[in-house]
Tab-separated table of C-alpha atoms in Angstrom:
chain	number	residue	atom	x	y	z
A	18	UNK	CA	-6.875	27.466	14.216
A	19	UNK	CA	-8.794	31.428	12.879
A	20	UNK	CA	-7.948	32.276	16.968
A	21	UNK	CA	-4.956	31.150	17.805
A	22	UNK	CA	-2.939	32.903	15.377
A	23	UNK	CA	-4.804	35.714	16.449
A	24	UNK	CA	-3.479	34.975	19.768
A	25	UNK	CA	-0.256	34.996	18.544
A	26	UNK	CA	-0.625	38.060	15.734
A	27	UNK	CA	-0.756	40.432	19.067
A	28	UNK	CA	2.391	39.078	20.728
A	29	UNK	CA	4.653	38.759	17.859
A	30	UNK	CA	5.762	40.148	14.263
A	31	UNK	CA	4.854	37.339	11.943
A	32	UNK	CA	2.952	33.618	13.015
A	33	UNK	CA	1.863	30.248	10.965
A	34	UNK	CA	-0.465	28.185	12.297
A	35	UNK	CA	-0.104	24.164	10.341
A	36	UNK	CA	-2.594	21.735	10.881
A	37	UNK	CA	-2.841	18.486	9.514
A	38	UNK	CA	-5.807	15.438	10.307
A	39	UNK	CA	-5.156	12.172	8.450
A	40	UNK	CA	-6.796	8.252	8.894
A	41	UNK	CA	-4.484	5.571	8.353
A	42	UNK	CA	-5.813	1.632	8.364
A	43	UNK	CA	-3.209	-1.129	7.333
A	44	UNK	CA	-3.437	-4.504	6.863
A	45	UNK	CA	-0.313	-7.424	7.385
A	46	UNK	CA	0.435	-10.491	6.034
A	47	UNK	CA	3.769	-12.772	7.077
A	48	UNK	CA	4.522	-15.879	6.190
A	49	UNK	CA	1.283	-15.092	3.533
A	50	UNK	CA	-0.947	-15.466	7.031
A	51	UNK	CA	-2.851	-12.337	8.288
A	52	UNK	CA	-0.661	-11.123	10.880
A	53	UNK	CA	-2.380	-7.323	11.807
A	54	UNK	CA	-4.712	-4.764	10.897
A	55	UNK	CA	-4.182	-1.292	12.582
A	56	UNK	CA	-6.488	1.850	12.112
A	57	UNK	CA	-5.465	5.271	13.467
A	58	UNK	CA	-7.020	8.588	13.794
A	59	UNK	CA	-4.853	11.883	14.628
A	60	UNK	CA	-4.637	15.335	14.112
A	61	UNK	CA	-2.555	18.325	15.452
A	62	UNK	CA	-0.735	21.787	14.846
A	63	UNK	CA	2.302	23.610	15.137
A	64	UNK	CA	2.782	27.199	15.604
A	65	UNK	CA	5.782	29.543	14.040
A	66	UNK	CA	5.979	32.663	15.484
A	67	UNK	CA	8.694	35.258	14.183
A	68	UNK	CA	9.517	37.904	17.048
A	69	UNK	CA	12.766	40.236	16.570
A	70	UNK	CA	13.899	38.172	13.598
A	71	UNK	CA	14.238	35.023	16.467
A	72	UNK	CA	11.929	31.675	15.133
A	73	UNK	CA	9.708	30.255	17.920
A	74	UNK	CA	8.013	26.916	17.391
A	75	UNK	CA	5.531	25.140	19.518
A	76	UNK	CA	3.216	21.817	18.222
A	77	UNK	CA	-0.325	20.431	19.921
A	78	UNK	CA	-2.319	17.434	19.603
A	79	UNK	CA	-5.047	19.086	21.978
A	80	UNK	CA	-5.527	22.257	21.112
A	81	UNK	CA	-8.055	23.373	24.364
A	82	UNK	CA	-5.600	25.017	25.544
A	83	UNK	CA	-4.290	27.603	22.903
A	84	UNK	CA	-2.594	29.927	25.693
A	85	UNK	CA	-0.766	27.072	26.396
A	86	UNK	CA	0.533	26.404	23.104
A	87	UNK	CA	1.439	29.784	22.192
A	88	UNK	CA	3.308	30.513	25.642
A	89	UNK	CA	5.550	27.709	24.165
A	90	UNK	CA	6.317	28.876	21.334
A	91	UNK	CA	7.328	32.257	23.432
A	92	UNK	CA	9.540	30.333	25.632
A	93	UNK	CA	11.518	28.603	22.757
A	94	UNK	CA	12.346	32.197	21.575
A	95	UNK	CA	14.792	31.811	23.901
A	96	UNK	CA	16.520	29.943	21.640
A	97	UNK	CA	17.884	32.812	19.258
A	98	UNK	CA	17.352	30.625	16.050
A	99	UNK	CA	17.653	33.322	12.813
A	100	UNK	CA	14.557	33.802	11.245
A	101	UNK	CA	15.189	36.409	8.538
A	102	UNK	CA	12.625	36.034	5.945
A	103	UNK	CA	8.434	36.807	5.827
A	104	UNK	CA	6.249	34.369	5.371
A	105	UNK	CA	4.712	34.024	2.356
A	106	UNK	CA	0.553	35.148	0.886
A	107	UNK	CA	-0.752	32.670	-1.248
A	108	UNK	CA	-3.527	32.802	-2.399
A	109	UNK	CA	-4.497	31.603	-6.414
A	110	UNK	CA	-3.037	28.366	-6.685
A	111	UNK	CA	-3.475	25.400	-9.349
A	112	UNK	CA	-6.144	22.394	-8.863
A	113	UNK	CA	-4.610	19.179	-8.926
A	114	UNK	CA	-6.867	15.987	-8.105
A	115	UNK	CA	-5.479	14.324	-4.984
A	116	UNK	CA	-8.508	12.763	-3.542
A	117	UNK	CA	-10.547	9.955	-3.991
A	118	UNK	CA	-13.502	9.863	-1.429
A	119	UNK	CA	-14.319	6.568	-2.712
A	120	UNK	CA	-11.144	5.362	-0.634
A	121	UNK	CA	-12.803	6.672	2.908
A	122	UNK	CA	-15.105	3.631	2.721
A	123	UNK	CA	-12.417	0.818	1.353
A	124	UNK	CA	-13.246	-1.869	4.535
A	125	UNK	CA	-10.385	-4.079	6.466
A	126	UNK	CA	-12.359	-6.727	4.889
A	127	UNK	CA	-11.668	-5.618	1.244
A	128	UNK	CA	-7.867	-5.045	1.888
A	129	UNK	CA	-7.593	-8.553	4.048
A	130	UNK	CA	-9.152	-10.446	0.332
A	131	UNK	CA	-6.450	-8.349	-1.755
A	132	UNK	CA	-3.191	-9.220	0.326
A	133	UNK	CA	-4.438	-12.939	1.063
A	134	UNK	CA	-4.946	-13.027	-2.585
A	135	UNK	CA	-1.636	-11.705	-3.584
A	136	UNK	CA	-0.016	-14.408	-1.489
A	137	UNK	CA	-2.372	-17.238	-2.372
A	138	UNK	CA	-0.743	-16.172	-5.963
A	139	UNK	CA	2.989	-15.812	-4.870
A	140	UNK	CA	3.391	-18.769	-2.405
A	141	UNK	CA	1.912	-20.847	-6.030
A	142	UNK	CA	4.923	-20.262	-7.797
A	143	UNK	CA	7.270	-19.454	-5.264
A	144	UNK	CA	9.276	-20.986	-1.833
A	145	UNK	CA	9.542	-17.566	-0.537
A	146	UNK	CA	8.762	-16.096	2.403
A	147	UNK	CA	6.112	-13.694	1.725
A	148	UNK	CA	4.537	-10.764	3.286
A	149	UNK	CA	2.523	-7.859	1.450
A	150	UNK	CA	0.837	-5.172	3.488
A	151	UNK	CA	-1.702	-2.353	2.372
A	152	UNK	CA	-2.351	0.869	3.703
A	153	UNK	CA	-5.449	3.230	2.469
A	154	UNK	CA	-4.638	7.632	4.153
A	155	UNK	CA	-6.291	9.809	4.117
A	156	UNK	CA	-4.917	13.576	4.646
A	157	UNK	CA	-5.845	17.062	4.926
A	158	UNK	CA	-3.367	19.995	5.603
A	159	UNK	CA	-3.934	23.471	5.881
A	160	UNK	CA	-1.688	26.189	6.520
A	161	UNK	CA	-2.315	29.800	7.585
A	162	UNK	CA	-0.388	32.891	9.200
A	163	UNK	CA	-0.351	36.626	9.231
A	164	UNK	CA	0.303	37.672	6.036
A	165	UNK	CA	-3.088	36.048	4.828
A	166	UNK	CA	-2.652	32.690	3.797
A	167	UNK	CA	-5.297	30.084	4.120
A	168	UNK	CA	-4.640	27.348	1.906
A	169	UNK	CA	-6.271	23.672	2.415
A	170	UNK	CA	-5.570	20.819	0.487
A	171	UNK	CA	-6.740	16.595	0.894
A	172	UNK	CA	-5.154	13.766	0.043
A	173	UNK	CA	-5.990	10.074	-0.172
A	174	UNK	CA	-3.175	7.376	-0.947
A	175	UNK	CA	-3.469	3.702	-1.489
A	176	UNK	CA	0.112	1.344	-0.785
A	177	UNK	CA	0.377	-2.059	-1.625
A	178	UNK	CA	3.608	-3.417	-1.126
A	179	UNK	CA	4.874	-7.521	-0.997
A	180	UNK	CA	7.769	-8.965	-0.973
A	181	UNK	CA	9.440	-12.433	-1.275
A	182	UNK	CA	12.304	-13.763	1.174
A	183	UNK	CA	15.211	-16.379	-0.062
A	184	UNK	CA	14.551	-18.936	2.614
A	185	UNK	CA	17.135	-18.727	5.642
A	186	UNK	CA	18.062	-15.019	4.462
A	187	UNK	CA	17.289	-11.292	5.477
A	188	UNK	CA	16.805	-10.191	1.297
A	189	UNK	CA	14.309	-10.622	-0.919
A	190	UNK	CA	12.616	-9.249	-4.622
A	191	UNK	CA	10.264	-6.197	-2.966
A	192	UNK	CA	7.597	-3.944	-5.044
A	193	UNK	CA	5.312	-1.408	-4.123
A	194	UNK	CA	2.066	-0.300	-5.988
A	195	UNK	CA	0.902	3.249	-5.447
A	196	UNK	CA	-3.084	4.592	-6.061
A	197	UNK	CA	-5.061	7.575	-5.500
A	198	UNK	CA	-8.095	4.381	-5.163
A	199	UNK	CA	-8.145	1.151	-3.605
A	200	UNK	CA	-7.494	-1.481	-7.007
A	201	UNK	CA	-6.089	-4.355	-7.228
A	202	UNK	CA	-1.836	-4.798	-7.841
A	203	UNK	CA	-1.295	-5.006	-11.315
A	204	UNK	CA	-0.488	-9.266	-12.728
A	205	UNK	CA	2.650	-7.657	-14.174
A	206	UNK	CA	3.955	-6.123	-10.885
A	207	UNK	CA	3.416	-9.790	-9.322
A	208	UNK	CA	4.707	-11.879	-12.639
A	209	UNK	CA	8.085	-9.722	-12.369
A	210	UNK	CA	8.804	-10.119	-8.777
A	211	UNK	CA	7.996	-14.020	-8.988
A	212	UNK	CA	10.904	-13.792	-12.517
A	213	UNK	CA	13.038	-12.140	-10.499
A	214	UNK	CA	12.889	-14.584	-7.609
A	215	UNK	CA	13.183	-17.757	-9.788
A	216	UNK	CA	16.223	-16.443	-11.741
A	217	UNK	CA	17.801	-15.669	-8.494
A	218	UNK	CA	17.359	-18.489	-6.424
A	219	UNK	CA	20.698	-20.187	-6.916
A	220	UNK	CA	23.438	-18.500	-4.452
A	221	UNK	CA	27.384	-17.820	-6.175
A	222	UNK	CA	30.149	-16.189	-5.435
A	223	UNK	CA	32.244	-14.087	-7.714
A	224	UNK	CA	34.402	-12.704	-8.215
A	225	UNK	CA	34.878	-8.492	-7.172
A	226	UNK	CA	36.842	-5.243	-8.991
A	227	UNK	CA	34.928	-3.121	-11.630
A	228	UNK	CA	31.859	-4.759	-13.430
A	229	UNK	CA	28.616	-2.892	-14.425
A	230	UNK	CA	25.841	-1.970	-12.103
A	231	UNK	CA	21.931	-1.936	-12.525
A	232	UNK	CA	20.351	0.391	-9.917
A	233	UNK	CA	17.098	-0.588	-9.580
A	234	UNK	CA	14.097	1.610	-8.212
A	235	UNK	CA	14.401	0.184	-4.213
A	236	UNK	CA	18.504	0.794	-4.376
A	237	UNK	CA	17.881	4.297	-5.244
A	238	UNK	CA	17.318	5.458	-2.377
A	239	UNK	CA	21.369	5.055	-1.753
A	240	UNK	CA	21.860	7.785	-5.355
A	241	UNK	CA	18.360	9.522	-4.396
A	242	UNK	CA	19.457	10.753	-1.435
A	243	UNK	CA	23.287	12.024	-2.049
A	244	UNK	CA	21.664	13.672	-4.891
A	245	UNK	CA	18.646	15.667	-3.024
A	246	UNK	CA	21.781	16.661	-0.790
A	247	UNK	CA	23.818	17.584	-3.333
A	248	UNK	CA	20.923	19.942	-4.839
A	249	UNK	CA	19.812	20.715	-1.544
A	250	UNK	CA	20.206	25.127	-0.864
A	251	UNK	CA	20.479	23.665	3.353
A	252	UNK	CA	23.685	21.974	2.219
A	253	UNK	CA	24.906	25.094	-0.602
A	254	UNK	CA	24.160	27.131	2.490
A	255	UNK	CA	26.761	24.960	4.849
A	256	UNK	CA	29.100	24.788	2.056
A	257	UNK	CA	29.328	20.956	2.041
A	258	UNK	CA	27.991	20.748	-1.937
A	259	UNK	CA	30.760	19.589	-4.142
A	260	UNK	CA	27.849	21.298	-7.030
A	261	UNK	CA	27.599	24.397	-5.507
A	262	UNK	CA	29.443	26.359	-7.777
A	263	UNK	CA	28.205	24.148	-10.946
A	264	UNK	CA	24.847	25.915	-12.094
A	265	UNK	CA	25.018	25.852	-15.761
A	266	UNK	CA	27.822	22.533	-15.610
A	267	UNK	CA	27.755	19.115	-16.816
A	268	UNK	CA	27.319	16.580	-13.717
A	269	UNK	CA	25.855	13.455	-14.600
A	270	UNK	CA	25.881	11.378	-18.021
A	271	UNK	CA	23.266	13.232	-20.695
A	272	UNK	CA	21.013	11.382	-20.687
A	273	UNK	CA	19.790	11.934	-16.807
A	274	UNK	CA	17.288	14.193	-16.910
A	275	UNK	CA	15.751	14.906	-13.113
A	276	UNK	CA	13.061	16.845	-12.010
A	277	UNK	CA	10.849	17.825	-8.954
A	278	UNK	CA	6.691	17.889	-10.240
A	279	UNK	CA	4.952	18.682	-7.227
A	280	UNK	CA	1.511	19.247	-9.491
A	281	UNK	CA	2.151	15.687	-11.703
A	282	UNK	CA	-1.445	14.306	-9.966
A	283	UNK	CA	-0.930	10.953	-12.143
A	284	UNK	CA	0.074	9.962	-8.826
A	285	UNK	CA	-1.231	10.081	-4.972
A	286	UNK	CA	1.107	12.958	-2.969
A	287	UNK	CA	0.723	15.691	-5.611
A	288	UNK	CA	0.902	18.587	-3.230
A	289	UNK	CA	-0.310	22.804	-4.638
A	290	UNK	CA	1.660	24.353	-1.618
A	291	UNK	CA	4.581	23.035	0.495
A	292	UNK	CA	4.254	23.069	4.587
A	293	UNK	CA	5.074	26.332	4.588
A	294	UNK	CA	2.311	27.557	2.465
A	295	UNK	CA	4.279	28.777	-0.746
A	296	UNK	CA	2.695	27.509	-4.283
A	297	UNK	CA	4.535	24.755	-5.518
A	298	UNK	CA	5.766	24.297	-8.773
A	299	UNK	CA	7.355	21.972	-11.840
A	300	UNK	CA	11.166	22.380	-10.812
A	301	UNK	CA	14.318	20.748	-13.203
A	302	UNK	CA	17.326	19.976	-11.280
A	303	UNK	CA	19.085	18.363	-13.753
A	304	UNK	CA	18.969	18.646	-17.610
A	305	UNK	CA	20.669	16.287	-20.117
A	306	UNK	CA	23.166	16.296	-17.190
A	307	UNK	CA	23.487	19.754	-16.689
A	308	UNK	CA	22.620	21.345	-13.158
A	309	UNK	CA	20.281	23.782	-13.965
A	310	UNK	CA	18.943	24.503	-9.844
A	311	UNK	CA	18.891	24.410	-6.450
A	312	UNK	CA	16.049	23.854	-4.181
A	313	UNK	CA	14.529	26.605	-1.512
A	314	UNK	CA	12.569	26.536	1.393
A	315	UNK	CA	12.010	29.990	2.924
A	316	UNK	CA	14.677	30.339	5.842
A	317	UNK	CA	18.021	28.923	3.088
A	318	UNK	CA	16.015	31.398	0.164
A	319	UNK	CA	16.352	34.180	2.983
A	320	UNK	CA	20.142	32.941	3.692
A	321	UNK	CA	21.380	32.852	0.250
A	322	UNK	CA	19.461	35.920	-1.324
A	323	UNK	CA	17.407	33.193	-3.147
A	324	UNK	CA	13.567	32.879	-4.374
A	325	UNK	CA	11.422	29.713	-2.463
A	326	UNK	CA	10.907	26.824	-4.813
A	327	UNK	CA	8.203	25.635	-2.910
A	328	UNK	CA	10.551	22.556	-1.335
A	329	UNK	CA	9.653	23.495	3.259
A	330	UNK	CA	8.609	20.492	4.109
A	331	UNK	CA	8.104	19.270	7.642
A	332	UNK	CA	10.087	15.385	6.933
A	333	UNK	CA	13.587	13.737	8.379
A	334	UNK	CA	15.569	11.553	6.198
A	335	UNK	CA	13.626	9.057	8.046
A	336	UNK	CA	10.029	10.267	7.491
A	337	UNK	CA	8.873	11.545	11.161
A	338	UNK	CA	5.709	12.978	12.465
A	339	UNK	CA	4.857	16.466	10.597
A	340	UNK	CA	3.398	18.306	13.840
A	341	UNK	CA	6.744	18.005	15.275
A	342	UNK	CA	9.204	18.879	12.436
A	343	UNK	CA	10.041	22.756	11.858
A	344	UNK	CA	9.966	22.763	7.344
A	345	UNK	CA	13.252	22.119	6.050
A	346	UNK	CA	14.009	22.000	2.264
A	347	UNK	CA	13.439	18.323	0.416
A	348	UNK	CA	13.033	17.169	-2.500
A	349	UNK	CA	10.014	15.523	-2.177
A	350	UNK	CA	8.409	14.487	-6.233
A	351	UNK	CA	11.503	14.036	-7.619
A	352	UNK	CA	11.163	11.685	-11.020
A	353	UNK	CA	13.758	10.773	-13.312
A	354	UNK	CA	13.082	10.866	-17.065
A	355	UNK	CA	13.045	7.240	-17.982
A	356	UNK	CA	15.022	6.197	-21.383
A	357	UNK	CA	14.554	3.509	-24.001
A	358	UNK	CA	15.467	0.195	-22.704
A	359	UNK	CA	12.954	-2.581	-20.748
A	360	UNK	CA	14.810	-3.792	-18.622
A	361	UNK	CA	15.172	-7.082	-20.092
A	362	UNK	CA	17.655	-5.301	-22.967
A	363	UNK	CA	19.312	-3.858	-19.859
A	364	UNK	CA	20.044	-7.020	-19.000
A	365	UNK	CA	21.689	-8.686	-21.789
A	366	UNK	CA	23.952	-5.466	-21.686
A	367	UNK	CA	25.747	-6.551	-19.545
A	368	UNK	CA	28.798	-8.732	-19.615
A	369	UNK	CA	29.876	-9.273	-15.681
A	370	UNK	CA	27.549	-7.237	-13.401
A	371	UNK	CA	24.468	-6.530	-10.540
A	372	UNK	CA	21.115	-6.169	-10.893
A	373	UNK	CA	21.266	-4.036	-7.614
A	374	UNK	CA	17.840	-4.580	-5.813
A	375	UNK	CA	18.263	-2.885	-2.791
A	376	UNK	CA	21.146	-1.814	-0.732
A	377	UNK	CA	22.284	-2.256	3.535
A	378	UNK	CA	23.474	1.385	4.737
A	379	UNK	CA	22.398	3.471	1.961
A	380	UNK	CA	22.955	6.253	4.712
A	381	UNK	CA	25.649	5.044	5.795
A	382	UNK	CA	29.635	7.873	4.410
A	383	UNK	CA	29.384	11.206	2.991
A	384	UNK	CA	26.460	12.134	1.514
A	385	UNK	CA	27.127	15.319	0.685
A	386	UNK	CA	29.790	14.967	-1.014
A	387	UNK	CA	28.431	11.594	-3.108
A	388	UNK	CA	30.083	8.778	-1.399
A	389	UNK	CA	28.471	5.749	-1.140
A	390	UNK	CA	29.762	2.331	0.146
A	391	UNK	CA	25.898	-0.173	0.490
A	392	UNK	CA	25.638	-3.903	1.152
A	393	UNK	CA	23.825	-5.856	-1.036
A	394	UNK	CA	20.798	-6.892	-0.310
A	395	UNK	CA	19.676	-8.904	-2.334
A	396	UNK	CA	22.152	-8.532	-5.752
A	397	UNK	CA	21.599	-10.525	-8.363
A	398	UNK	CA	24.359	-11.692	-10.198
A	399	UNK	CA	24.377	-11.180	-14.280
A	400	UNK	CA	26.941	-13.012	-16.997
A	401	UNK	CA	26.633	-12.478	-20.767
A	402	UNK	CA	23.218	-10.865	-20.445
A	403	UNK	CA	21.641	-13.668	-18.377
A	404	UNK	CA	20.925	-13.490	-14.305
A	405	UNK	CA	23.211	-17.018	-13.099
A	406	UNK	CA	21.895	-15.981	-9.470
A	407	UNK	CA	22.231	-13.537	-6.162
A	408	UNK	CA	25.153	-12.339	-4.644
A	409	UNK	CA	25.338	-12.641	-0.771
A	410	UNK	CA	28.403	-10.813	1.362
A	411	UNK	CA	28.925	-8.084	-0.966
A	412	UNK	CA	29.876	-4.371	-0.946
A	413	UNK	CA	29.040	-1.724	-4.026
A	414	UNK	CA	31.344	1.454	-3.179
A	415	UNK	CA	31.078	4.984	-5.585
A	416	UNK	CA	30.919	8.750	-5.430
A	417	UNK	CA	27.622	9.395	-7.401
A	418	UNK	CA	29.388	12.138	-9.566
A	419	UNK	CA	32.066	9.538	-11.056
A	420	UNK	CA	29.467	7.847	-11.732
A	421	UNK	CA	26.134	8.417	-12.839
A	422	UNK	CA	29.107	9.935	-15.771
A	423	UNK	CA	29.247	6.259	-16.691
A	424	UNK	CA	25.157	5.432	-16.991
A	425	UNK	CA	25.234	2.913	-20.046
A	426	UNK	CA	21.432	3.049	-20.367
A	427	UNK	CA	18.069	3.633	-18.584
A	428	UNK	CA	15.509	1.561	-18.200
A	429	UNK	CA	11.980	2.432	-19.505
A	430	UNK	CA	9.676	2.391	-16.423
A	431	UNK	CA	8.889	4.583	-13.569
A	432	UNK	CA	9.002	2.348	-10.492
A	433	UNK	CA	7.980	4.540	-7.253
A	434	UNK	CA	11.035	4.444	-5.141
A	435	UNK	CA	10.716	5.524	-1.565
A	436	UNK	CA	7.733	7.555	-0.604
A	437	UNK	CA	6.515	9.419	-4.074
A	438	UNK	CA	10.275	9.219	-6.018
A	439	UNK	CA	9.529	7.740	-9.227
A	440	UNK	CA	12.743	6.733	-10.928
A	441	UNK	CA	13.864	4.123	-13.748
A	442	UNK	CA	16.428	1.278	-13.647
A	443	UNK	CA	19.609	3.343	-14.381
A	444	UNK	CA	22.465	0.753	-15.232
A	445	UNK	CA	25.948	2.020	-14.728
A	446	UNK	CA	29.668	0.496	-15.908
A	447	UNK	CA	33.064	0.526	-14.313
A	448	UNK	CA	31.459	0.225	-10.405
A	449	UNK	CA	33.647	-1.213	-7.086
A	450	UNK	CA	32.048	-3.879	-6.383
A	451	UNK	CA	34.066	-6.419	-3.140
A	452	UNK	CA	32.858	-9.823	-2.606
A	453	UNK	CA	34.441	-12.920	-0.285
A	454	UNK	CA	36.257	-13.769	-3.611
């Protein structure tokens, strides 16, 4: 990497080298039987150069031919992509606990045994189609640039998913468990899955209309995408965010507070720096319903004459290979402050409504504007404070900037939600639902 950076500095104004290496081991069970074991080791590097305020980019899985990589980056300058920013000089970073060396020694046989244990427990209590997967992931990231930055970080992840699919359907109840080390999936998570599954085995066909909807963390991706989009500096710059001029104004219910906290190492995936080498720090996006700030990478901070907030990440809405992706503004460590109501208390407060466990089509609609229209997959129907069955063939629609002003209450438990976000259940009123009836 050092040699590549020196070569790049001789032919351009600014340069950055990003490298990542990871080891990925996974075990999967389908229908409660071992389905597959996979191991992958991969590494690579990407080069960003800036010359005459134009951006060049190239990447490789093999650094053997540095000159070819550099030439590819130079050739890409013909794309005339503007880059009116400097790479940062980052030297001092906070110490965070992101790496547990014991995870590197976990064997596939241990993962198989734990997955089989979970399958057996779920099989003994339900008639569901059971799927379980577990993954160990070790990652090393390094960022160097022509301004003198040379920083690196290591992380370990252990992730386990369990799902109970209703017979004859493609929907079910699933939960994720995340840790920095290998450990058993907690009993309370498994018991919650079983209880929700058994209480919603009956299919019901309620009338549509306005009703209460409880967004569970697995369906919160529909809200997370729209909150992330509306508060992104990219959306502000492109003039597609409806809240671009509302900093300091109340946009949600006062019980909603949302932070992005990459330094929170209680959970796996904490980061001391982003993929551009900018130091990370906690950022409050929404406080007591009031819009406090947007988040920026280097590019959009420059375009909007703001300071970068350490949110330049090599990702897309669907993840992707970080080596091949240029950084964009991304809210990767979202945390919504929990409320004080237990899940059972939230259910008891529903006179008529749906617990939305999963959402189909969360990516569709006008995301920057906050609009959504999602399929219920599955939805647990509640009447008079009790789950009476599950709903099929139903749609939930609305706009987050209207709906999140009508919050009934927020749950007291944080769940992992689609990556490194941690979100509680949130119960909203007067949400439009369309059903067969």
